[in-house]
Amino acid sequence: FRSVHFLARPHIFTLALLSFSMWMIETDRDGSANPRRIWLLIPLALVWTNLHGGFLVLVAVLGLTAAGTALEALFTDAPLREKNWAPTIRYGILTAGCAAVSLVNPYGWGLHQHVLAYLRSDWIQNVIQEFQSPSFRAENMKQFEILMFLGLIVVGDLVRRKRFAEPLWILFFAYEALSSARHVPVFAAVAVPVVAMTVSGWWETLTANASKKSLVGIIRSE
């Protein structure tokens, strides 16, 4: 990750606010947070927009979450009329709300046009290395490679358990990271918490019946 240009200070705001946003979304999805707290993402999006152009990441995450919760509702065993579409509506409104407040900036819609043109610029993609696909021959990309493979394994497990929002996050941002090395830290901020929680769950399941005197039991008790 050291190859990414962290000297551009506004990028730090995006990475920090993205990590905070992912924590809010995850705690909202697992029910451990006050359900009203998630709406703070809308004023957060307003602040984020006026700090750095990476605010579009939040809109993308919320849109993917809305799509994922729709799939989760669709694949439940309940009859169509009894399926729980409330989370989909909730995240759909959040997506629209964050997108709407992002227009509150000195340039209005012009900011969005500039960001999209910047990301699609052939000149930038051909000349600036961090906008090109990552080189896996570089030693500092090994961590990304390992995380990506772990993420794909986790995606399979989550889909098997009929959780679709997190797999959509991982797949979308893995694609973005493979397209541009600049997006690797964004992929890491999204994927690491999901991978960590899933792997932790695997460990708990595998060691649940381990003897407290065994090596695994000792490690588990620490």
GROMACS .gro file of C-alpha atoms in nm:
model
  222
    1PHE     CA    1   0.000   0.000   0.000
    2ARG     CA    2   0.298   0.233   0.033
    3SER     CA    3   0.291   0.304  -0.340
    4VAL     CA    4  -0.032   0.499  -0.304
    5HIS     CA    5   0.017   0.874  -0.287
    6PHE     CA    6  -0.073   0.949   0.074
    7LEU     CA    7   0.092   1.293   0.059
    8ALA     CA    8  -0.233   1.427  -0.089
    9ARG     CA    9  -0.387   1.494   0.250
   10PRO     CA   10  -0.757   1.494   0.145
   11HIS     CA   11  -0.727   1.120   0.070
   12ILE     CA   12  -0.682   1.062   0.440
   13PHE     CA   13  -1.027   1.208   0.504
   14THR     CA   14  -1.185   0.960   0.263
   15LEU     CA   15  -1.012   0.658   0.417
   16ALA     CA   16  -1.101   0.768   0.771
   17LEU     CA   17  -1.463   0.856   0.691
   18LEU     CA   18  -1.508   0.537   0.489
   19SER     CA   19  -1.388   0.322   0.779
   20PHE     CA   20  -1.622   0.507   1.015
   21SER     CA   21  -1.913   0.469   0.771
   22MET     CA   22  -1.852   0.096   0.729
   23TRP     CA   23  -1.858   0.056   1.107
   24MET     CA   24  -2.191   0.240   1.125
   25ILE     CA   25  -2.344   0.029   0.849
   26GLU     CA   26  -2.222  -0.301   0.996
   27THR     CA   27  -2.347  -0.220   1.346
   28ASP     CA   28  -2.678  -0.111   1.197
   29ARG     CA   29  -2.711  -0.435   1.002
   30ASP     CA   30  -2.637  -0.657   1.300
   31GLY     CA   31  -2.875  -0.462   1.523
   32SER     CA   32  -2.614  -0.362   1.782
   33ALA     CA   33  -2.661   0.012   1.729
   34ASN     CA   34  -2.946   0.256   1.776
   35PRO     CA   35  -3.143   0.232   1.448
   36ARG     CA   36  -3.160   0.611   1.427
   37ARG     CA   37  -2.783   0.651   1.427
   38ILE     CA   38  -2.741   0.533   1.068
   39TRP     CA   39  -2.913   0.852   0.946
   40LEU     CA   40  -2.609   1.047   1.061
   41LEU     CA   41  -2.450   0.928   0.737
   42ILE     CA   42  -2.644   1.196   0.552
   43PRO     CA   43  -2.483   1.495   0.730
   44LEU     CA   44  -2.156   1.301   0.721
   45ALA     CA   45  -2.188   1.284   0.342
   46LEU     CA   46  -2.237   1.661   0.332
   47VAL     CA   47  -1.912   1.718   0.525
   48TRP     CA   48  -1.729   1.450   0.325
   49THR     CA   49  -1.830   1.607  -0.007
   50ASN     CA   50  -1.666   1.934   0.092
   51LEU     CA   51  -1.347   1.761   0.207
   52HIS     CA   52  -1.264   1.521  -0.076
   53GLY     CA   53  -1.409   1.378  -0.396
   54GLY     CA   54  -1.407   1.027  -0.250
   55PHE     CA   55  -1.757   1.092  -0.110
   56LEU     CA   56  -1.890   0.889  -0.406
   57VAL     CA   57  -1.758   0.578  -0.230
   58LEU     CA   58  -2.022   0.621   0.041
   59VAL     CA   59  -2.299   0.651  -0.217
   60ALA     CA   60  -2.169   0.334  -0.386
   61VAL     CA   61  -2.153   0.140  -0.057
   62LEU     CA   62  -2.507   0.238   0.039
   63GLY     CA   63  -2.640   0.155  -0.307
   64LEU     CA   64  -2.474  -0.188  -0.293
   65THR     CA   65  -2.616  -0.237   0.056
   66ALA     CA   66  -2.967  -0.159  -0.070
   67ALA     CA   67  -2.921  -0.410  -0.353
   68GLY     CA   68  -2.776  -0.669  -0.115
   69THR     CA   69  -3.060  -0.639   0.135
   70ALA     CA   70  -3.307  -0.674  -0.153
   71LEU     CA   71  -3.142  -1.004  -0.250
   72GLU     CA   72  -3.144  -1.114   0.114
   73ALA     CA   73  -3.517  -1.049   0.133
   74LEU     CA   74  -3.578  -1.217  -0.202
   75PHE     CA   75  -3.397  -1.537  -0.102
   76THR     CA   76  -3.572  -1.582   0.232
   77ASP     CA   77  -3.819  -1.868   0.256
   78ALA     CA   78  -4.112  -1.643   0.346
   79PRO     CA   79  -4.393  -1.579   0.096
   80LEU     CA   80  -4.343  -1.276  -0.126
   81ARG     CA   81  -4.593  -1.060   0.062
   82GLU     CA   82  -4.426  -1.142   0.395
   83LYS     CA   83  -4.069  -1.072   0.291
   84ASN     CA   84  -3.892  -0.797   0.484
   85TRP     CA   85  -3.820  -0.515   0.241
   86ALA     CA   86  -3.772  -0.255   0.516
   87PRO     CA   87  -3.388  -0.269   0.509
   88THR     CA   88  -3.390  -0.223   0.132
   89ILE     CA   89  -3.615   0.081   0.158
   90ARG     CA   90  -3.404   0.213   0.446
   91TYR     CA   91  -3.075   0.190   0.257
   92GLY     CA   92  -3.234   0.309  -0.064
   93ILE     CA   93  -3.347   0.628   0.112
   94LEU     CA   94  -3.002   0.665   0.267
   95THR     CA   95  -2.841   0.631  -0.076
   96ALA     CA   96  -3.069   0.895  -0.223
   97GLY     CA   97  -3.020   1.122   0.078
   98CYS     CA   98  -2.641   1.107   0.067
   99ALA     CA   99  -2.643   1.160  -0.310
  100ALA     CA  100  -2.874   1.460  -0.270
  101VAL     CA  101  -2.670   1.638   0.000
  102SER     CA  102  -2.355   1.585  -0.205
  103LEU     CA  103  -2.493   1.854  -0.437
  104VAL     CA  104  -2.450   2.104  -0.154
  105ASN     CA  105  -2.102   2.224  -0.244
  106PRO     CA  106  -1.958   2.534  -0.413
  107TYR     CA  107  -1.979   2.370  -0.758
  108GLY     CA  108  -2.305   2.176  -0.735
  109TRP     CA  109  -2.337   1.903  -0.997
  110GLY     CA  110  -2.016   2.033  -1.153
  111LEU     CA  111  -1.817   1.861  -0.876
  112HIS     CA  112  -1.962   1.523  -0.973
  113GLN     CA  113  -1.884   1.583  -1.338
  114HIS     CA  114  -1.528   1.678  -1.251
  115VAL     CA  115  -1.473   1.368  -1.033
  116LEU     CA  116  -1.612   1.134  -1.299
  117ALA     CA  117  -1.408   1.300  -1.575
  118TYR     CA  118  -1.098   1.280  -1.354
  119LEU     CA  119  -1.145   0.908  -1.294
  120ARG     CA  120  -1.215   0.835  -1.661
  121SER     CA  121  -0.933   1.045  -1.806
  122ASP     CA  122  -0.728   0.836  -2.049
  123TRP     CA  123  -0.430   1.067  -2.003
  124ILE     CA  124  -0.429   1.021  -1.624
  125GLN     CA  125  -0.474   0.643  -1.652
  126ASN     CA  126  -0.192   0.611  -1.903
  127VAL     CA  127   0.059   0.844  -1.738
  128ILE     CA  128   0.008   0.819  -1.362
  129GLN     CA  129   0.109   0.481  -1.222
  130GLU     CA  130  -0.129   0.473  -0.925
  131PHE     CA  131  -0.426   0.503  -1.163
  132GLN     CA  132  -0.313   0.191  -1.349
  133SER     CA  133  -0.377  -0.170  -1.254
  134PRO     CA  134  -0.161  -0.288  -0.961
  135SER     CA  135   0.155  -0.485  -1.037
  136PHE     CA  136   0.157  -0.804  -0.833
  137ARG     CA  137   0.530  -0.832  -0.888
  138ALA     CA  138   0.572  -0.545  -0.644
  139GLU     CA  139   0.636  -0.667  -0.291
  140ASN     CA  140   0.403  -0.412  -0.135
  141MET     CA  141   0.107  -0.556  -0.331
  142LYS     CA  142   0.138  -0.901  -0.172
  143GLN     CA  143  -0.085  -0.793   0.118
  144PHE     CA  144  -0.353  -0.685  -0.130
  145GLU     CA  145  -0.323  -1.015  -0.317
  146ILE     CA  146  -0.369  -1.218   0.003
  147LEU     CA  147  -0.660  -1.002   0.117
  148MET     CA  148  -0.829  -1.033  -0.221
  149PHE     CA  149  -0.813  -1.413  -0.218
  150LEU     CA  150  -0.938  -1.424   0.141
  151GLY     CA  151  -1.217  -1.188   0.041
  152LEU     CA  152  -1.327  -1.416  -0.243
  153ILE     CA  153  -1.336  -1.714  -0.007
  154VAL     CA  154  -1.541  -1.511   0.241
  155VAL     CA  155  -1.779  -1.410  -0.039
  156GLY     CA  156  -1.861  -1.775  -0.103
  157ASP     CA  157  -1.931  -1.838   0.266
  158LEU     CA  158  -2.151  -1.529   0.300
  159VAL     CA  159  -2.353  -1.611  -0.010
  160ARG     CA  160  -2.406  -1.963   0.124
  161ARG     CA  161  -2.551  -1.803   0.437
  162LYS     CA  162  -2.769  -1.576   0.220
  163ARG     CA  163  -2.589  -1.255   0.309
  164PHE     CA  164  -2.541  -1.052  -0.006
  165ALA     CA  165  -2.455  -0.693   0.089
  166GLU     CA  166  -2.100  -0.769   0.206
  167PRO     CA  167  -2.018  -0.987  -0.099
  168LEU     CA  168  -2.132  -0.705  -0.326
  169TRP     CA  169  -1.899  -0.466  -0.141
  170ILE     CA  170  -1.602  -0.699  -0.175
  171LEU     CA  171  -1.661  -0.785  -0.541
  172PHE     CA  172  -1.725  -0.425  -0.649
  173PHE     CA  173  -1.423  -0.276  -0.475
  174ALA     CA  174  -1.200  -0.569  -0.573
  175TYR     CA  175  -1.284  -0.488  -0.934
  176GLU     CA  176  -1.210  -0.120  -0.874
  177ALA     CA  177  -0.878  -0.206  -0.705
  178LEU     CA  178  -0.778  -0.434  -0.993
  179SER     CA  179  -0.855  -0.150  -1.233
  180SER     CA  180  -0.657   0.112  -1.039
  181ALA     CA  181  -0.397   0.072  -0.764
  182ARG     CA  182  -0.530   0.396  -0.616
  183HIS     CA  183  -0.840   0.208  -0.503
  184VAL     CA  184  -0.651  -0.064  -0.316
  185PRO     CA  185  -0.671   0.116   0.022
  186VAL     CA  186  -1.044   0.168  -0.034
  187PHE     CA  187  -1.086  -0.205  -0.098
  188ALA     CA  188  -0.889  -0.277   0.219
  189ALA     CA  189  -1.105  -0.042   0.428
  190VAL     CA  190  -1.418  -0.219   0.304
  191ALA     CA  191  -1.296  -0.580   0.300
  192VAL     CA  192  -1.078  -0.612   0.610
  193PRO     CA  193  -1.360  -0.579   0.869
  194VAL     CA  194  -1.580  -0.827   0.679
  195VAL     CA  195  -1.298  -1.078   0.636
  196ALA     CA  196  -1.191  -1.040   0.999
  197MET     CA  197  -1.543  -1.097   1.135
  198THR     CA  198  -1.603  -1.397   0.909
  199VAL     CA  199  -1.270  -1.563   0.985
  200SER     CA  200  -1.328  -1.498   1.356
  201GLY     CA  201  -1.662  -1.678   1.324
  202TRP     CA  202  -1.492  -1.974   1.157
  203TRP     CA  203  -1.240  -1.991   1.442
  204GLU     CA  204  -1.514  -1.983   1.706
  205THR     CA  205  -1.700  -2.264   1.530
  206LEU     CA  206  -1.393  -2.482   1.484
  207THR     CA  207  -1.273  -2.443   1.842
  208ALA     CA  208  -1.607  -2.442   2.023
  209ASN     CA  209  -1.566  -2.802   2.146
  210ALA     CA  210  -1.190  -2.792   2.200
  211SER     CA  211  -1.063  -2.906   2.539
  212LYS     CA  212  -0.943  -2.622   2.759
  213LYS     CA  213  -0.621  -2.819   2.817
  214SER     CA  214  -0.545  -2.856   2.446
  215LEU     CA  215  -0.327  -2.612   2.254
  216VAL     CA  216  -0.630  -2.482   2.061
  217GLY     CA  217  -0.827  -2.445   2.385
  218ILE     CA  218  -0.543  -2.250   2.547
  219ILE     CA  219  -0.514  -2.019   2.247
  220ARG     CA  220  -0.891  -1.970   2.241
  221SER     CA  221  -0.901  -1.877   2.610
  222GLU     CA  222  -0.634  -1.609   2.571
   0.00000   0.00000   0.00000
